[in-house]
Short mmCIF file of C-alpha atoms in Angstrom, two decimals:
data_model
loop_
_atom_site.label_atom_id
_atom_site.label_comp_id
_atom_site.label_asym_id
_atom_site.label_seq_id
_atom_site.Cartn_x
_atom_site.Cartn_y
_atom_site.Cartn_z
CA UNK A 6 -5.13 97.98 7.37
CA UNK A 7 -3.28 99.70 4.61
CA UNK A 8 -2.37 97.30 1.40
CA UNK A 9 0.80 96.14 1.53
CA UNK A 10 3.33 96.21 -1.84
CA UNK A 11 3.79 92.49 -2.68
CA UNK A 12 6.96 93.05 -4.14
CA UNK A 13 8.62 93.77 -0.93
CA UNK A 14 7.75 91.15 0.43
CA UNK A 15 10.58 88.24 0.89
CA UNK A 16 9.60 85.08 0.72
CA UNK A 17 9.76 84.16 4.50
CA UNK A 18 7.84 87.35 4.83
CA UNK A 19 5.21 87.01 3.48
CA UNK A 20 3.90 83.75 4.94
CA UNK A 21 4.98 85.36 8.34
CA UNK A 22 2.01 87.75 7.01
CA UNK A 23 -0.29 84.71 6.22
CA UNK A 24 -0.46 83.85 9.61
CA UNK A 25 -0.21 86.09 11.38
CA UNK A 26 -3.02 88.24 9.54
CA UNK A 27 -5.17 85.67 7.21
CA UNK A 28 -5.49 83.20 10.38
CA UNK A 29 -4.07 80.48 8.17
CA UNK A 30 -2.04 78.16 10.21
CA UNK A 31 1.58 77.74 9.70
CA UNK A 32 1.19 74.55 7.15
CA UNK A 33 -1.41 76.69 4.89
CA UNK A 34 0.84 79.93 4.92
CA UNK A 35 3.46 77.54 3.83
CA UNK A 36 1.51 76.68 1.15
CA UNK A 37 -0.50 79.45 -0.20
CA UNK A 38 3.11 81.83 0.43
CA UNK A 39 4.46 79.45 -2.06
CA UNK A 40 1.09 79.26 -4.87
CA UNK A 41 1.23 82.97 -4.69
CA UNK A 42 4.92 83.19 -5.19
CA UNK A 43 4.55 81.10 -7.89
CA UNK A 44 1.61 82.93 -9.33
CA UNK A 45 3.74 86.42 -9.66
CA UNK A 46 7.13 84.75 -9.96
CA UNK A 47 7.09 82.31 -12.11
CA UNK A 48 4.03 83.11 -14.29
CA UNK A 49 3.59 86.25 -14.26
CA UNK A 50 0.20 87.37 -12.74
CA UNK A 51 -0.45 90.34 -11.55
CA UNK A 52 -3.79 90.56 -10.48
CA UNK A 53 -5.29 87.71 -7.44
CA UNK A 54 -7.89 87.09 -9.78
CA UNK A 55 -5.74 85.31 -12.28
CA UNK A 56 -5.09 83.00 -8.59
CA UNK A 57 -5.87 79.56 -9.93
CA UNK A 58 -6.70 76.91 -6.96
CA UNK A 59 -7.55 79.37 -4.25
CA UNK A 60 -10.37 79.66 -2.17
CA UNK A 61 -12.72 82.33 -2.90
CA UNK A 62 -12.61 84.19 0.78
CA UNK A 63 -8.80 83.59 0.68
CA UNK A 64 -8.91 85.56 -2.69
CA UNK A 65 -10.94 88.14 -1.66
CA UNK A 66 -8.78 88.78 1.70
CA UNK A 67 -5.77 89.21 -0.17
CA UNK A 68 -7.08 91.39 -2.89
CA UNK A 69 -8.24 93.56 0.62
CA UNK A 70 -5.04 93.47 1.81
CA UNK A 71 -2.45 93.16 -0.50
CA UNK A 72 -1.18 94.98 -3.89
CA UNK A 73 0.27 93.21 -6.91
CA UNK A 74 -0.34 96.38 -9.37
CA UNK A 75 2.92 97.36 -11.35
CA UNK A 76 4.74 100.36 -11.76
CA UNK A 77 3.11 102.38 -15.46
CA UNK A 78 5.21 102.76 -18.20
CA UNK A 79 5.41 106.04 -19.31
CA UNK A 80 7.92 106.21 -22.27
CA UNK A 81 9.13 103.44 -23.97
CA UNK A 82 12.24 103.49 -27.26
CA UNK A 83 13.48 100.93 -29.06
CA UNK A 84 17.53 101.46 -31.03
CA UNK A 85 17.96 100.10 -34.37
CA UNK A 86 20.43 97.78 -32.53
CA UNK A 87 17.11 96.75 -30.47
CA UNK A 88 18.23 97.51 -27.06
CA UNK A 89 14.64 99.08 -25.17
CA UNK A 90 14.54 101.61 -23.05
CA UNK A 91 11.43 102.54 -20.70
CA UNK A 92 10.67 105.45 -18.86
CA UNK A 93 8.45 104.25 -15.71
CA UNK A 94 6.26 106.22 -13.79
CA UNK A 95 6.45 105.36 -9.53
CA UNK A 96 3.71 106.09 -7.73
CA UNK A 97 4.35 109.60 -7.05
CA UNK A 98 5.25 110.70 -10.14
CA UNK A 99 8.81 109.91 -10.07
CA UNK A 100 10.77 108.38 -13.16
CA UNK A 101 13.64 105.98 -13.54
CA UNK A 102 14.62 104.18 -16.95
CA UNK A 103 15.47 100.64 -17.34
CA UNK A 104 17.40 99.49 -20.20
CA UNK A 105 17.13 96.15 -21.85
CA UNK A 106 20.36 95.52 -24.20
CA UNK A 107 19.94 92.33 -25.94
CA UNK A 108 22.45 90.06 -27.32
CA UNK A 109 20.83 87.13 -29.81
CA UNK A 110 17.55 85.37 -28.70
CA UNK A 111 18.27 86.38 -25.14
CA UNK A 112 19.84 89.69 -23.49
CA UNK A 113 20.79 91.96 -20.24
CA UNK A 114 18.35 94.02 -18.13
CA UNK A 115 19.70 96.95 -16.48
CA UNK A 116 17.80 98.61 -13.68
CA UNK A 117 18.40 101.44 -11.60
CA UNK A 118 18.25 101.92 -7.65
CA UNK A 119 17.19 105.37 -7.60
CA UNK A 120 16.20 108.51 -8.79
CA UNK A 121 18.97 110.61 -9.62
CA UNK A 122 22.29 110.38 -8.18
CA UNK A 123 24.66 111.98 -5.39
CA UNK A 124 28.05 111.25 -7.52
CA UNK A 125 28.23 113.55 -10.13
CA UNK A 126 30.50 112.04 -12.56
CA UNK A 127 31.89 114.21 -14.73
CA UNK A 128 31.35 112.00 -17.88
CA UNK A 129 27.51 110.77 -16.95
CA UNK A 130 24.30 112.07 -18.25
CA UNK A 131 22.80 110.41 -14.62
CA UNK A 132 25.16 111.83 -12.56
CA UNK A 133 24.05 115.68 -14.32
CA UNK A 134 20.33 114.78 -12.80
CA UNK A 135 19.49 115.86 -8.97
CA UNK A 136 19.48 113.07 -6.30
CA UNK A 137 15.93 112.65 -5.00
CA UNK A 138 15.06 109.29 -3.19
CA UNK A 139 16.15 105.42 -3.27
CA UNK A 140 13.94 102.88 -4.40
CA UNK A 141 12.06 100.50 -2.36
CA UNK A 142 12.95 96.94 -2.69
CA UNK A 143 9.23 96.88 -4.81
CA UNK A 144 10.14 99.62 -7.47
CA UNK A 145 13.48 97.54 -7.88
CA UNK A 146 11.87 94.13 -8.64
CA UNK A 147 8.74 95.64 -10.30
CA UNK A 148 11.04 97.23 -13.27
CA UNK A 149 12.11 93.28 -13.84
CA UNK A 150 8.97 92.29 -13.87
CA UNK A 151 8.14 95.58 -16.13
CA UNK A 152 10.63 94.16 -18.62
CA UNK A 153 9.31 90.84 -18.04
CA UNK A 154 6.03 91.26 -19.70
CA UNK A 155 7.10 92.92 -22.58
CA UNK A 156 9.63 90.89 -23.45
CA UNK A 157 6.70 87.79 -22.50
CA UNK A 158 9.67 86.34 -20.80
CA UNK A 159 7.51 84.24 -18.50
CA UNK A 160 8.97 80.66 -19.83
CA UNK A 161 11.50 78.85 -18.49
CA UNK A 162 14.01 79.48 -21.22
CA UNK A 163 14.76 83.66 -20.16
CA UNK A 164 15.01 86.69 -22.12
CA UNK A 165 16.37 88.12 -19.71
CA UNK A 166 19.31 85.86 -18.92
CA UNK A 167 21.59 88.64 -16.56
CA UNK A 168 20.22 91.12 -14.47
CA UNK A 169 23.15 94.08 -13.73
CA UNK A 170 22.08 97.01 -11.30
CA UNK A 171 23.69 99.50 -13.57
CA UNK A 172 20.91 102.20 -13.67
CA UNK A 173 20.19 105.25 -12.28
CA UNK A 174 22.24 105.31 -8.68
CA UNK A 175 24.85 104.16 -7.14
CA UNK A 176 23.60 100.46 -5.82
CA UNK A 177 25.77 100.47 -2.71
CA UNK A 178 23.92 103.84 -1.77
CA UNK A 179 20.50 102.09 -1.40
CA UNK A 180 22.24 99.35 0.45
CA UNK A 181 19.08 97.26 2.03
CA UNK A 182 16.67 97.50 -0.90
CA UNK A 183 19.17 96.42 -3.31
CA UNK A 184 20.07 93.28 -0.77
CA UNK A 185 16.53 93.18 -0.45
CA UNK A 186 16.24 93.02 -4.15
CA UNK A 187 18.71 90.04 -4.85
CA UNK A 188 17.10 88.15 -2.13
CA UNK A 189 14.24 88.18 -4.05
CA UNK A 190 15.83 87.76 -7.38
CA UNK A 191 17.37 84.52 -6.19
CA UNK A 192 14.57 82.75 -4.66
CA UNK A 193 14.35 79.42 -5.76
CA UNK A 194 10.31 79.37 -5.96
CA UNK A 195 10.71 82.63 -8.20
CA UNK A 196 12.78 83.75 -10.38
CA UNK A 197 15.52 82.02 -10.00
CA UNK A 198 18.65 83.83 -11.02
CA UNK A 199 21.95 82.52 -9.83
CA UNK A 200 24.35 84.80 -8.22
CA UNK A 201 26.42 84.92 -11.55
CA UNK A 202 23.48 86.30 -13.51
CA UNK A 203 23.46 89.21 -11.12
CA UNK A 204 25.81 91.70 -10.93
CA UNK A 205 25.96 95.12 -9.22
CA UNK A 206 27.69 98.23 -10.51
CA UNK A 207 29.14 100.23 -8.32
CA UNK A 208 31.33 103.85 -8.66
CA UNK A 209 33.85 102.78 -5.26
CA UNK A 210 31.80 102.75 -1.54
CA UNK A 211 34.71 101.18 -0.60
CA UNK A 212 32.65 100.15 3.13
CA UNK A 213 29.48 98.58 1.37
CA UNK A 214 31.80 96.69 -1.10
CA UNK A 215 33.02 94.47 1.71
CA UNK A 216 29.78 94.12 3.36
CA UNK A 217 28.16 93.41 0.23
CA UNK A 218 31.04 89.89 -0.02
CA UNK A 219 29.44 88.85 2.64
CA UNK A 220 25.36 89.74 2.46
CA UNK A 221 24.98 90.02 -0.65
CA UNK A 222 26.96 87.57 -2.97
CA UNK A 223 26.32 88.36 -6.92
CA UNK A 224 29.44 89.04 -9.03
CA UNK A 225 30.91 92.89 -8.60
CA UNK A 226 31.42 95.57 -11.81
CA UNK A 227 33.82 98.55 -10.10
CA UNK A 228 32.98 101.92 -12.36
CA UNK A 229 37.34 102.47 -11.85
CA UNK A 230 37.38 105.00 -15.39
CA UNK A 231 41.16 105.60 -14.21
CA UNK A 232 44.13 104.33 -12.93
CA UNK A 233 45.39 107.02 -10.51
CA UNK A 234 44.35 109.26 -8.11
CA UNK A 235 44.62 112.53 -9.68
CA UNK A 236 42.75 111.15 -12.83
CA UNK A 237 40.16 109.42 -11.28
CA UNK A 238 39.89 112.59 -8.83
CA UNK A 239 39.22 115.12 -12.47
CA UNK A 240 36.15 113.24 -13.28
CA UNK A 241 34.67 111.34 -10.50
CA UNK A 242 34.48 112.96 -7.15
CA UNK A 243 34.21 109.96 -4.94
CA UNK A 244 37.93 109.21 -5.12
CA UNK A 245 38.01 112.61 -2.96
CA UNK A 246 36.58 110.07 -0.48
CA UNK A 247 37.84 106.74 -1.53
CA UNK A 248 41.12 106.38 -2.77
CA UNK A 249 42.55 103.73 -5.09
CA UNK A 250 44.02 102.09 -1.92
CA UNK A 251 40.52 101.91 -0.64
CA UNK A 252 38.91 100.24 -3.33
CA UNK A 253 42.04 97.59 -4.07
CA UNK A 254 41.47 96.31 -0.10
CA UNK A 255 38.18 96.23 -0.76
CA UNK A 256 38.31 94.37 -4.35
CA UNK A 257 40.67 92.49 -2.94
CA UNK A 258 38.74 90.97 0.26
CA UNK A 259 35.52 90.64 -1.92
CA UNK A 260 37.22 88.35 -4.22
CA UNK A 261 38.73 86.23 -2.22
CA UNK A 262 35.03 85.72 -0.39
CA UNK A 263 33.17 85.12 -3.46
CA UNK A 264 35.83 83.66 -5.68
CA UNK A 265 34.37 85.85 -8.46
CA UNK A 266 37.10 87.81 -11.02
CA UNK A 267 35.51 91.75 -10.52
CA UNK A 268 34.73 93.12 -13.53
CA UNK A 269 36.63 96.43 -13.87
CA UNK A 270 34.51 99.29 -15.89
CA UNK A 271 36.24 101.83 -18.12
CA UNK A 272 34.93 104.40 -19.98
CA UNK A 273 38.13 105.42 -22.06
CA UNK A 274 37.75 109.94 -22.79
CA UNK A 275 40.02 111.17 -25.62
CA UNK A 276 43.46 112.66 -23.82
CA UNK A 277 42.03 111.98 -20.07
CA UNK A 278 42.35 108.50 -19.24
CA UNK A 279 43.40 107.09 -22.69
CA UNK A 280 47.04 107.91 -22.80
CA UNK A 281 49.46 104.34 -22.81
CA UNK A 282 51.09 105.45 -19.56
CA UNK A 283 47.38 105.33 -17.91
CA UNK A 284 47.86 101.59 -19.93
CA UNK A 285 50.77 100.05 -18.50
CA UNK A 286 49.59 102.21 -14.41
CA UNK A 287 45.93 99.71 -14.89
CA UNK A 288 48.02 96.55 -15.39
CA UNK A 289 49.36 97.50 -12.50
CA UNK A 290 46.63 97.96 -10.64
CA UNK A 291 44.80 94.43 -12.20
CA UNK A 292 47.49 92.84 -10.88
CA UNK A 293 46.03 93.13 -7.12
CA UNK A 294 42.83 91.12 -7.26
CA UNK A 295 41.52 89.09 -9.88
CA UNK A 296 39.29 91.04 -12.24
CA UNK A 297 38.45 91.44 -15.95
CA UNK A 298 38.58 94.78 -17.61
CA UNK A 299 35.38 96.36 -19.77
CA UNK A 300 36.86 99.01 -22.18
CA UNK A 301 33.53 101.07 -22.94
CA UNK A 302 33.57 103.70 -26.01
CA UNK A 303 31.96 107.08 -24.83
CA UNK A 304 28.28 108.11 -25.49
CA UNK A 305 28.11 111.20 -25.85
CA UNK A 306 25.00 112.89 -24.65
CA UNK A 307 23.92 116.59 -25.39
CA UNK A 308 26.01 119.63 -23.69
CA UNK A 309 28.83 117.13 -22.32
CA UNK A 310 32.63 118.34 -22.51
CA UNK A 311 34.23 115.00 -23.08
CA UNK A 312 35.21 113.06 -26.33
CA UNK A 313 35.36 109.32 -26.86
CA UNK A 314 39.08 108.50 -28.24
CA UNK A 315 39.97 107.67 -31.48
CA UNK A 316 39.62 104.46 -32.86
CA UNK A 317 42.87 103.86 -33.16
CA UNK A 318 43.77 105.42 -29.52
CA UNK A 319 41.24 102.89 -28.66
CA UNK A 320 42.75 100.00 -29.71
CA UNK A 321 46.31 100.86 -28.80
CA UNK A 322 45.11 101.05 -25.23
CA UNK A 323 43.17 97.71 -25.98
CA UNK A 324 46.20 95.61 -27.09
CA UNK A 325 48.66 97.21 -24.56
CA UNK A 326 45.92 95.27 -21.84
CA UNK A 327 45.48 92.71 -24.16
CA UNK A 328 49.37 91.61 -24.49
CA UNK A 329 49.89 92.08 -20.63
CA UNK A 330 47.88 88.49 -19.90
CA UNK A 331 45.05 90.17 -18.60
CA UNK A 332 41.48 89.60 -19.71
CA UNK A 333 39.87 93.09 -21.38
CA UNK A 334 37.00 93.04 -23.89
CA UNK A 335 36.07 96.53 -26.14
CA UNK A 336 32.91 96.79 -26.17
CA UNK A 337 30.91 98.19 -28.51
CA UNK A 338 27.60 100.68 -27.18
CA UNK A 339 24.19 99.67 -27.68
CA UNK A 340 21.24 101.71 -27.14
CA UNK A 341 22.89 105.15 -27.99
CA UNK A 342 20.35 106.42 -30.16
CA UNK A 343 18.57 106.80 -27.34
CA UNK A 344 19.84 107.46 -25.20
CA UNK A 345 19.98 104.51 -23.62
CA UNK A 346 23.87 103.61 -23.33
CA UNK A 347 26.29 103.37 -20.46
CA UNK A 348 26.23 106.73 -18.58
CA UNK A 349 23.69 107.90 -20.93
CA UNK A 350 20.59 107.56 -18.55
CA UNK A 351 18.58 110.46 -17.06
CA UNK A 352 15.13 111.22 -16.73
CA UNK A 353 13.40 114.42 -15.76
CA UNK A 354 11.68 114.17 -12.81
CA UNK A 355 11.47 117.71 -10.46
CA UNK A 356 10.78 116.51 -6.93
CA UNK A 357 11.96 117.67 -4.45
CA UNK A 358 15.27 116.31 -2.98
CA UNK A 359 14.50 114.25 0.37
CA UNK A 360 16.49 112.29 3.04
CA UNK A 361 18.02 109.61 1.75
CA UNK A 362 20.13 108.57 5.28
#
């Protein structure tokens, strides 16, 4: 039997696997599942030799049938502001990027869901990379475990306080793997992240937003970046398929089901979406459903034709929104010097495009 990748198992799946393949009754399968799960997700072990209090025969069988190896770090860069970017090499040679953004003693981990991206947003560096394939659940989870290893984050108080699916790719175009990875993150016997500590960011795949409100139940961030269809279509091709009216409808449903405000991400682009009229249109849009606005400085990258808005214009835009009574933050980018900031992630994977349907 080919070895199973441990990090693709949900808790119940592992219990079933042990029961069916390890000649254990249901009670012992449940007990061993709990032990193994905690060895990996509470203690940070990555080798079955480290498992304590298990019979040697069982450990040998685990080693024969389950693979616990982590993906490898190809490159690591540390920004002057403490942001860390890891370039991770997958088993097939493809590369993805994961970024840790510190805020004091804790921080946020930004994970990828695809190798490359299909969206082609004009201002996003990742969007210039050819779509290669979806990540498996295992490859999403391992990004988190590698970061925890690197940060020595295996104590009760988590250094990685929040996890955001804002790296390479569109998470809702890899719905099932993302959904399963969130289930593993939430497991009370493992990493134990609360729903409010996990955020999935989408460019606006409206049908999947509605589906996620029932099936995934995390916080939601929407990469809006324009308040009207005509502006949004020029910088985000996805808007040709899913209009802002579709977004309003799906976000309203999501907020109603999950009782949480939705984060709207808005990168300011000079002379594109930073006018007073844009701010006023944005205020009207924000009145349609419960939300918070994150205004983000544009992070330039080699070859891009857009420029960040002037500081004076950015502050004016921010103040118009704030005076309207809406919740708004003006976020300064981190990790820009290592191309680790919002919209800058890109690898040079040259694998042929694969069917991701």
